[in-house]
Tab-separated table of C-alpha atoms in Angstrom:
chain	number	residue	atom	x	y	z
A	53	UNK	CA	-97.054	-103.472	-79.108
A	54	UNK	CA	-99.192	-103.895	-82.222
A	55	UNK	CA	-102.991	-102.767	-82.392
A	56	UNK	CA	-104.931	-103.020	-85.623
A	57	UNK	CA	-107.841	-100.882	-86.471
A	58	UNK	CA	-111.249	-101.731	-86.128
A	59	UNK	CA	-111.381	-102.405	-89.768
A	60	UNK	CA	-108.714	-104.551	-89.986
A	61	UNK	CA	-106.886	-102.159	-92.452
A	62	UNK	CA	-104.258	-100.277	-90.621
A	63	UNK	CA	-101.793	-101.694	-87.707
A	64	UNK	CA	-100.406	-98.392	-85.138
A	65	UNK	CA	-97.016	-99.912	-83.528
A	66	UNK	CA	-93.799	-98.719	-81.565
A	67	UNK	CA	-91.082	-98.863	-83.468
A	68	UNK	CA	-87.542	-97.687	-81.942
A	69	UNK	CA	-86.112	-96.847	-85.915
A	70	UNK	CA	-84.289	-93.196	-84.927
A	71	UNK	CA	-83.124	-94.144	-81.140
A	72	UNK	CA	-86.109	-93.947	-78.976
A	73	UNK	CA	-89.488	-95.902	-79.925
A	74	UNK	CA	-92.298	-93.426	-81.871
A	75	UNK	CA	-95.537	-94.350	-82.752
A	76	UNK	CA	-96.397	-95.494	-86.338
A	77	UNK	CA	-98.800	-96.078	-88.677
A	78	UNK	CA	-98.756	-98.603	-91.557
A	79	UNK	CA	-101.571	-100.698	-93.574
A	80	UNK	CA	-101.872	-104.101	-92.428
A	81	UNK	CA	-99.809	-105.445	-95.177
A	82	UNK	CA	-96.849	-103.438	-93.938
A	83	UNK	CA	-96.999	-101.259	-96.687
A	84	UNK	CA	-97.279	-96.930	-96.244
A	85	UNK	CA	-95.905	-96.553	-93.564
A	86	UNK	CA	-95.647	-93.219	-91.466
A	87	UNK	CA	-93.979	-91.893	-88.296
A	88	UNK	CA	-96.442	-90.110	-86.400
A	89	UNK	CA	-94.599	-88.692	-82.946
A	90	UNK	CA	-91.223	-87.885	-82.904
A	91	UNK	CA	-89.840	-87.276	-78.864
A	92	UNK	CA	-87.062	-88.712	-76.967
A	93	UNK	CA	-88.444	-90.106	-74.330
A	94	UNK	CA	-90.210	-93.062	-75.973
A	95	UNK	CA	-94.076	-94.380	-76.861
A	96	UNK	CA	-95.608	-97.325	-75.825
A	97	UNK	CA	-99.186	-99.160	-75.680
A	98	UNK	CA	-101.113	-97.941	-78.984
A	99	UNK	CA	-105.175	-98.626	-79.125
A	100	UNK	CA	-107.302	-96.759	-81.932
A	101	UNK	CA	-110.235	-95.225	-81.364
A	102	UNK	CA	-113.565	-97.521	-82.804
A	103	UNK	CA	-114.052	-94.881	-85.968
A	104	UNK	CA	-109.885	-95.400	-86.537
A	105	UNK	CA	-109.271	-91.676	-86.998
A	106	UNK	CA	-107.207	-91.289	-83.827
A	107	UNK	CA	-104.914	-92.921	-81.461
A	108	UNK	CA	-104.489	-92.890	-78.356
A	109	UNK	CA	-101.221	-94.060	-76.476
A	110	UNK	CA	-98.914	-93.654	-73.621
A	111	UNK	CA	-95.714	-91.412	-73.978
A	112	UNK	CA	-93.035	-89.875	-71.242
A	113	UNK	CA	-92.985	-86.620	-73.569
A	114	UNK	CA	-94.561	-84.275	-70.732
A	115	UNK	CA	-91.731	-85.855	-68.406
A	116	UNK	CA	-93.740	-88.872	-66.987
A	117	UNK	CA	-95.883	-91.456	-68.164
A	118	UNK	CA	-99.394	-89.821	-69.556
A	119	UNK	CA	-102.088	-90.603	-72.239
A	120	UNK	CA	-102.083	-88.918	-75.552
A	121	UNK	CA	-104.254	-88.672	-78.834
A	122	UNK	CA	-103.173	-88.023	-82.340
A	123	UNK	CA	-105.164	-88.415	-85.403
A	124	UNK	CA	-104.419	-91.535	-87.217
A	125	UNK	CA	-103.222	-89.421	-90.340
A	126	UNK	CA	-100.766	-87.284	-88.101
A	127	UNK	CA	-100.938	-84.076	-86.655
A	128	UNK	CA	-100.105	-82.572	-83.074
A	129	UNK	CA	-100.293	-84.980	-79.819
A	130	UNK	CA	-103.145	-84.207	-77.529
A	131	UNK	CA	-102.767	-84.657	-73.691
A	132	UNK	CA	-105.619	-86.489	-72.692
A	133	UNK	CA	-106.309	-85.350	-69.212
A	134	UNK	CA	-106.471	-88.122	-66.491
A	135	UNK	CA	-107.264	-86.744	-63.216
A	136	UNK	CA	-106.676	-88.872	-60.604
A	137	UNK	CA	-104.817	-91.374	-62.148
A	138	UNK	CA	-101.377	-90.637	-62.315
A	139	UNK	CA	-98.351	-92.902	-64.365
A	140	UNK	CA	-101.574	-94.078	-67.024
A	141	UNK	CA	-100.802	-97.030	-68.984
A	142	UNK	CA	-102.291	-100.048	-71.012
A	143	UNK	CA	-105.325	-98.082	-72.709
A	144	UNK	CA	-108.127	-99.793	-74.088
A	145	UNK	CA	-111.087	-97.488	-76.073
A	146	UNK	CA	-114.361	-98.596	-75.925
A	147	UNK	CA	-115.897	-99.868	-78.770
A	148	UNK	CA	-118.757	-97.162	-78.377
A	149	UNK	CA	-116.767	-94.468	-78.158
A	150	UNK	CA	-116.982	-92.707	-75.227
A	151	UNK	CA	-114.434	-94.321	-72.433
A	152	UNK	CA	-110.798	-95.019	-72.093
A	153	UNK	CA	-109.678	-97.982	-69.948
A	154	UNK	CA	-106.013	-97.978	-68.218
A	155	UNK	CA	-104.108	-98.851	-65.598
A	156	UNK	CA	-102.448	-96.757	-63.211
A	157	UNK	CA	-100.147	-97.692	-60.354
A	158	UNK	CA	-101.607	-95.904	-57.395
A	159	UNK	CA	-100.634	-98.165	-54.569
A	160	UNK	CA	-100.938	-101.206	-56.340
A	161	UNK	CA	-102.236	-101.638	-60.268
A	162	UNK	CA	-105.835	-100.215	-60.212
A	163	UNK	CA	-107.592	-100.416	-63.735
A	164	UNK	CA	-109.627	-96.391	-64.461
A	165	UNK	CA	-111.991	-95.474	-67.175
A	166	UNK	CA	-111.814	-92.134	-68.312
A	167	UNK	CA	-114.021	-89.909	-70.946
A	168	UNK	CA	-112.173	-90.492	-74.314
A	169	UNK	CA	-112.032	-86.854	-74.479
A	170	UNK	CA	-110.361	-86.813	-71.187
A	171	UNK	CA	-111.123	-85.319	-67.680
A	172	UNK	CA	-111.710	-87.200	-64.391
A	173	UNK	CA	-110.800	-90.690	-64.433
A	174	UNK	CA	-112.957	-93.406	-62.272
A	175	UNK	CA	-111.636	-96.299	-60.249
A	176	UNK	CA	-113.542	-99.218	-61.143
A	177	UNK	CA	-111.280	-102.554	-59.990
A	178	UNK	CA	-107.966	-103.460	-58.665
A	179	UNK	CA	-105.416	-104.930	-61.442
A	180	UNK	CA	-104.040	-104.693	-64.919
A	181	UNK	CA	-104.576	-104.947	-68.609
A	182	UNK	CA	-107.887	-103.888	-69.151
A	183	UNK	CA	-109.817	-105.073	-72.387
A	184	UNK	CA	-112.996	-103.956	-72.696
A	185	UNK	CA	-115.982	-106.309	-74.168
A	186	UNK	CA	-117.625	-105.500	-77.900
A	187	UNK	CA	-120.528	-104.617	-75.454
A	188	UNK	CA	-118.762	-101.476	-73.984
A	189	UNK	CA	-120.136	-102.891	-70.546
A	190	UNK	CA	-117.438	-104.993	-69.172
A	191	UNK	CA	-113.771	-105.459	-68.762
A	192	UNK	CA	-111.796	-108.248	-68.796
A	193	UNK	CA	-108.655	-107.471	-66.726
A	194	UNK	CA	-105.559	-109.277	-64.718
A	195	UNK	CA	-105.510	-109.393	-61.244
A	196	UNK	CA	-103.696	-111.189	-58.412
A	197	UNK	CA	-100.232	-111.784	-57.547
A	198	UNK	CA	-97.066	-111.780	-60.633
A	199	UNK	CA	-96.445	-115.302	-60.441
A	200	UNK	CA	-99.924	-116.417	-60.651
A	201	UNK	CA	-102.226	-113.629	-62.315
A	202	UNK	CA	-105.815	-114.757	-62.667
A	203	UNK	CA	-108.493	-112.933	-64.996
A	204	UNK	CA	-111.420	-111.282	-64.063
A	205	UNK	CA	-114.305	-109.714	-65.651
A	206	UNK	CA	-115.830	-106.688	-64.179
A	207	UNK	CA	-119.226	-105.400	-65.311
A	208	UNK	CA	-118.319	-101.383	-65.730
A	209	UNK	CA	-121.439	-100.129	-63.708
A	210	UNK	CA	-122.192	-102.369	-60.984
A	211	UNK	CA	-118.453	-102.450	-60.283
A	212	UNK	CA	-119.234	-106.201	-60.256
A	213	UNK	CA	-116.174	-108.146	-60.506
A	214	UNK	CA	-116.027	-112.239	-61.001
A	215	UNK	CA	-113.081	-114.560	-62.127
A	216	UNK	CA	-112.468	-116.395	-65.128
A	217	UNK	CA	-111.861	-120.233	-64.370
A	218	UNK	CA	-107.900	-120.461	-65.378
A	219	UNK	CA	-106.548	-122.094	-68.036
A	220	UNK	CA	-102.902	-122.135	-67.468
A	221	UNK	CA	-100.615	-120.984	-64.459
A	222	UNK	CA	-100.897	-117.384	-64.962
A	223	UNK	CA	-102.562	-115.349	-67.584
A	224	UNK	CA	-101.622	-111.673	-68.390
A	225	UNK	CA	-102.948	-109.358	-71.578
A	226	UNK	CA	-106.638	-110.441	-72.515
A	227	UNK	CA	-108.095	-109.379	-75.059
A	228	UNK	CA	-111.732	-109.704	-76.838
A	229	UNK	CA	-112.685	-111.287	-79.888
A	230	UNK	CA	-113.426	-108.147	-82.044
């Protein structure tokens, strides 16, 4: 699960090199890189932050499935705080800044936005894989049934929600043209 900075310089990835898959950091030509968590119980989903100084990504560390931040050049894991919203995954930052996208499973898949520096996190639609636009208004998102997953685009504060015309059987992952 790949995710390359916002300058197109560095790539953060899981890599399972020592046993259980840690989060990494490399430049985009594969070159430099570093190891930045080192747990048992396995990363997953890496986005950067727009400025590329931190990370943010989902890890079993605290026992189940939460959000943390680490600063791109290492350091400590930070907890981000998602209350609400338990078993977080799939983040997506905004490109301004200031939210956090996920999904949680809470019944069903339910995409949240939460503060990027953490605290309560906001229902906003019902599915998966959230991608937020270069706007930092709207989400593009999965929803519907496994076998034939359409995808929608919700506009963040009118909760507005409309589907994409599909393209092929089932879709899964958007993402934007950054």
């Amino acid at each position: 699960s790949p995710a390359v900075s916002a300058d197109g310089l560095r790539v953060a990835m899981i890599l399972n090199m020592n046993g259980s898959p840690n989060l990494y950091v490399a430049s985009i030509d594969g070159t430099g890189l570093k190891q930045l968590t080192r747990n048992r119980d396995g990363d997953a989903c890496p986005c950067w932050s727009p400025d590329g100084q931190t990370i943010c990504y989902v890890s079993r560390a605290g026992g189940g499935a939460a959000l943390y931040t680490i600063s791109a050049g290492g350091g400590s894991p930070r907890p981000l705080k998602t209350t609400f919203a338990p078993s977080p995954t799939e983040p997506d930052w905004s490109p301004d800044g200031k939210w956090i996208a996920f999904t949680s499973l809470t019944g069903g898949f339910k995409i949240f936005i939460v503060p990027a520096a953490g605290g309560e996190a906001y229902e906003v639609a019902q599915g998966e894989d959230p991608s937020w636009a270069p706007n930092s208004r709207a989400l593009m998102f999965c929803s519907g049934p496994d076998h034939s997953k359409h995808l929608s685009l919700l506009d963040v504060p009118t909760k507005t929600v409309k589907s994409v015309a599909r393209v092929l059987e089932s879709n899964s992952q958007p993402s934007w043209a950054k």
